[in-house]
Short mmCIF file of C-alpha atoms in Angstrom, two decimals:
data_model
loop_
_atom_site.label_atom_id
_atom_site.label_comp_id
_atom_site.label_asym_id
_atom_site.label_seq_id
_atom_site.Cartn_x
_atom_site.Cartn_y
_atom_site.Cartn_z
CA MET F 1 89.88 45.94 80.83
CA GLU F 2 92.00 46.53 77.72
CA PHE F 3 88.75 47.05 75.79
CA TYR F 4 88.04 50.28 77.70
CA TYR F 5 91.57 51.59 77.25
CA ILE F 6 91.47 50.88 73.51
CA ARG F 7 88.02 52.47 73.20
CA PHE F 8 89.20 55.59 75.08
CA VAL F 9 92.27 55.99 72.86
CA LEU F 10 90.27 55.38 69.66
CA PHE F 11 87.75 58.07 70.52
CA TRP F 12 90.47 60.61 71.26
CA ILE F 13 92.21 59.69 68.00
CA LEU F 14 88.89 60.43 66.26
CA TRP F 15 88.85 63.78 68.03
CA LEU F 16 92.43 64.54 66.95
CA ILE F 17 91.59 63.71 63.33
CA PHE F 18 88.12 65.26 62.95
CA ALA F 19 87.68 67.97 65.58
CA ASP F 20 87.59 71.60 64.59
CA LYS F 21 90.01 72.74 67.27
CA SER F 22 89.34 76.41 66.54
CA ARG F 23 85.89 75.93 68.15
CA TRP F 24 87.18 74.30 71.34
CA ARG F 25 85.72 76.96 73.71
CA GLU F 26 82.26 76.38 72.34
CA LEU F 27 82.39 72.63 71.89
CA PHE F 28 84.16 71.56 75.08
CA ALA F 29 81.41 73.33 77.03
CA VAL F 30 78.95 70.88 75.49
CA GLY F 31 81.34 68.03 76.28
CA ILE F 32 81.48 69.07 79.93
CA PHE F 33 77.67 69.15 80.01
CA ALA F 34 77.62 65.67 78.45
CA GLY F 35 80.07 64.49 81.12
CA PHE F 36 77.73 65.91 83.76
CA LEU F 37 74.80 63.97 82.25
CA ASP F 38 76.90 60.80 82.25
CA GLY F 39 77.91 61.37 85.87
CA PHE F 40 74.26 61.80 86.79
CA ALA F 41 73.41 58.56 84.94
CA ASP F 42 76.24 56.77 86.78
CA ILE F 43 74.93 57.92 90.17
CA PHE F 44 71.37 57.01 89.20
CA SER F 45 72.39 53.55 87.94
CA PHE F 46 74.38 52.94 91.13
CA HIS F 47 71.18 53.28 93.18
CA TYR F 48 68.81 51.86 90.54
CA PRO F 49 70.91 49.47 88.48
CA LEU F 50 69.55 49.43 84.94
CA TRP F 51 72.86 48.42 83.35
CA LYS F 52 76.31 47.38 84.49
CA TYR F 53 79.73 47.53 82.93
CA HIS F 54 82.08 44.60 83.38
CA PRO F 55 84.16 44.18 85.41
CA PRO F 56 81.67 45.73 87.86
CA ASP F 57 84.29 46.51 90.53
CA SER F 58 86.25 48.89 88.30
CA VAL F 59 85.84 52.64 87.93
CA VAL F 60 87.57 52.58 84.53
CA PRO F 61 84.49 52.06 82.29
CA ASN F 62 82.54 54.94 83.87
CA LEU F 63 85.56 57.24 84.02
CA PHE F 64 86.53 56.53 80.41
CA ASP F 65 82.94 57.09 79.28
CA ASN F 66 82.87 60.41 81.08
CA MET F 67 86.33 61.60 80.01
CA GLY F 68 86.37 60.09 76.54
CA VAL F 69 83.27 58.91 74.80
CA TYR F 70 80.84 61.56 76.05
CA ILE F 71 83.22 64.48 75.51
CA VAL F 72 84.36 63.42 72.04
CA VAL F 73 80.95 62.35 70.75
CA SER F 74 79.17 65.48 71.98
CA TYR F 75 81.97 67.68 70.57
CA LEU F 76 81.67 66.10 67.12
CA PHE F 77 77.86 65.96 67.27
CA ILE F 78 77.58 69.72 67.80
CA GLN F 79 80.48 70.52 65.46
CA TRP F 80 78.78 68.80 62.53
CA LEU F 81 75.24 70.10 63.10
CA PRO F 82 73.65 70.88 59.74
CA LYS F 83 74.27 74.46 58.65
CA ASN F 84 70.70 74.83 57.32
CA PRO F 85 68.68 72.84 59.87
CA SER F 86 65.33 71.81 58.43
CA VAL F 87 63.19 69.39 60.43
CA VAL F 88 63.91 66.54 58.00
CA ARG F 89 67.64 67.25 57.94
CA MET F 90 67.82 67.38 61.75
CA LEU F 91 65.82 64.14 62.14
CA MET F 92 68.14 62.37 59.70
CA TYR F 93 71.17 63.80 61.50
CA TRP F 94 69.88 62.61 64.88
CA PHE F 95 68.96 59.25 63.41
CA LEU F 96 72.56 58.76 62.23
CA TRP F 97 74.01 59.75 65.60
CA THR F 98 71.59 57.60 67.61
CA ALA F 99 72.28 54.67 65.27
CA PHE F 100 76.00 55.18 65.92
CA ALA F 101 75.43 55.34 69.69
CA ILE F 102 73.27 52.23 69.79
CA ALA F 103 75.79 50.37 67.61
CA ILE F 104 78.48 51.14 70.19
CA GLU F 105 76.19 49.88 72.96
CA TRP F 106 75.39 46.75 70.94
CA VAL F 107 79.12 45.99 70.71
CA HIS F 108 79.46 46.41 74.48
CA VAL F 109 76.53 44.11 75.20
CA HIS F 110 77.45 41.41 72.70
CA MET F 111 81.09 41.34 73.74
CA GLY F 112 80.04 40.96 77.40
CA TYR F 113 81.30 44.36 78.60
CA MET F 114 77.81 45.51 79.54
CA THR F 115 74.64 43.85 80.81
CA TYR F 116 71.14 45.12 81.48
CA ASP F 117 69.25 44.86 84.78
CA SER F 118 65.80 45.65 86.14
CA GLY F 119 64.06 45.19 82.80
CA TRP F 120 66.23 47.69 80.92
CA ARG F 121 66.59 46.93 77.22
CA MET F 122 68.48 48.29 74.25
CA GLU F 123 65.26 49.88 72.97
CA TYR F 124 65.17 52.07 76.09
CA SER F 125 68.77 53.07 75.50
CA TYR F 126 67.89 54.09 71.97
CA ILE F 127 65.08 56.34 73.23
CA ALA F 128 67.43 57.74 75.88
CA ASP F 129 69.99 58.51 73.15
CA TRP F 130 67.44 60.68 71.33
CA ILE F 131 66.76 62.54 74.56
CA ILE F 132 70.46 63.00 75.30
CA TYR F 133 71.24 64.35 71.83
CA TRP F 134 68.25 66.70 72.10
CA MET F 135 69.55 67.94 75.47
CA LEU F 136 73.03 68.54 74.01
CA TYR F 137 71.52 70.43 71.10
CA LYS F 138 69.30 72.55 73.37
CA PHE F 139 72.19 73.25 75.77
CA HIS F 140 74.30 74.49 72.87
CA LYS F 141 71.45 76.54 71.40
CA VAL F 142 69.95 78.03 74.59
CA PHE F 143 73.30 79.16 75.97
CA GLU F 144 74.30 80.48 72.55
CA LEU F 145 77.65 78.74 72.76
CA ARG F 146 78.29 79.31 69.06
CA LYS F 147 79.16 82.91 70.01
CA LEU F 148 82.27 81.60 71.80
CA SER F 149 83.76 80.65 68.42
CA VAL F 150 82.83 83.76 66.48
#
């Protein structure tokens, strides 16, 4: 259980160090959307278990994902979007972020804090990460959240 507490604190320390706090109105909105997506995934995986956190009888892993990892990562992901987004630049940017996300999942799986069920595999998580980052990007762009920081 200490693993989840340490992970939560480390992500918020990253936020304290790297976040552009002047853009909080814009970027926390994306974090809240990311938390919503994570909550949806938690409900879905409760009924159709594709993965499990360990210990399975604790709410801490899901809560700390929702209130820590998803908020901080989405905040920083949108904050550091390339200023001049070409297709190549955006693909490289997304590649780096999805590599980071899958590395975190790999640590969870190989340390025994997460297991897969029902044929789910890390490759599927990697594809899902691309979709999630695309959704965060589109949410930010479609709702013109950048205007909240101008």
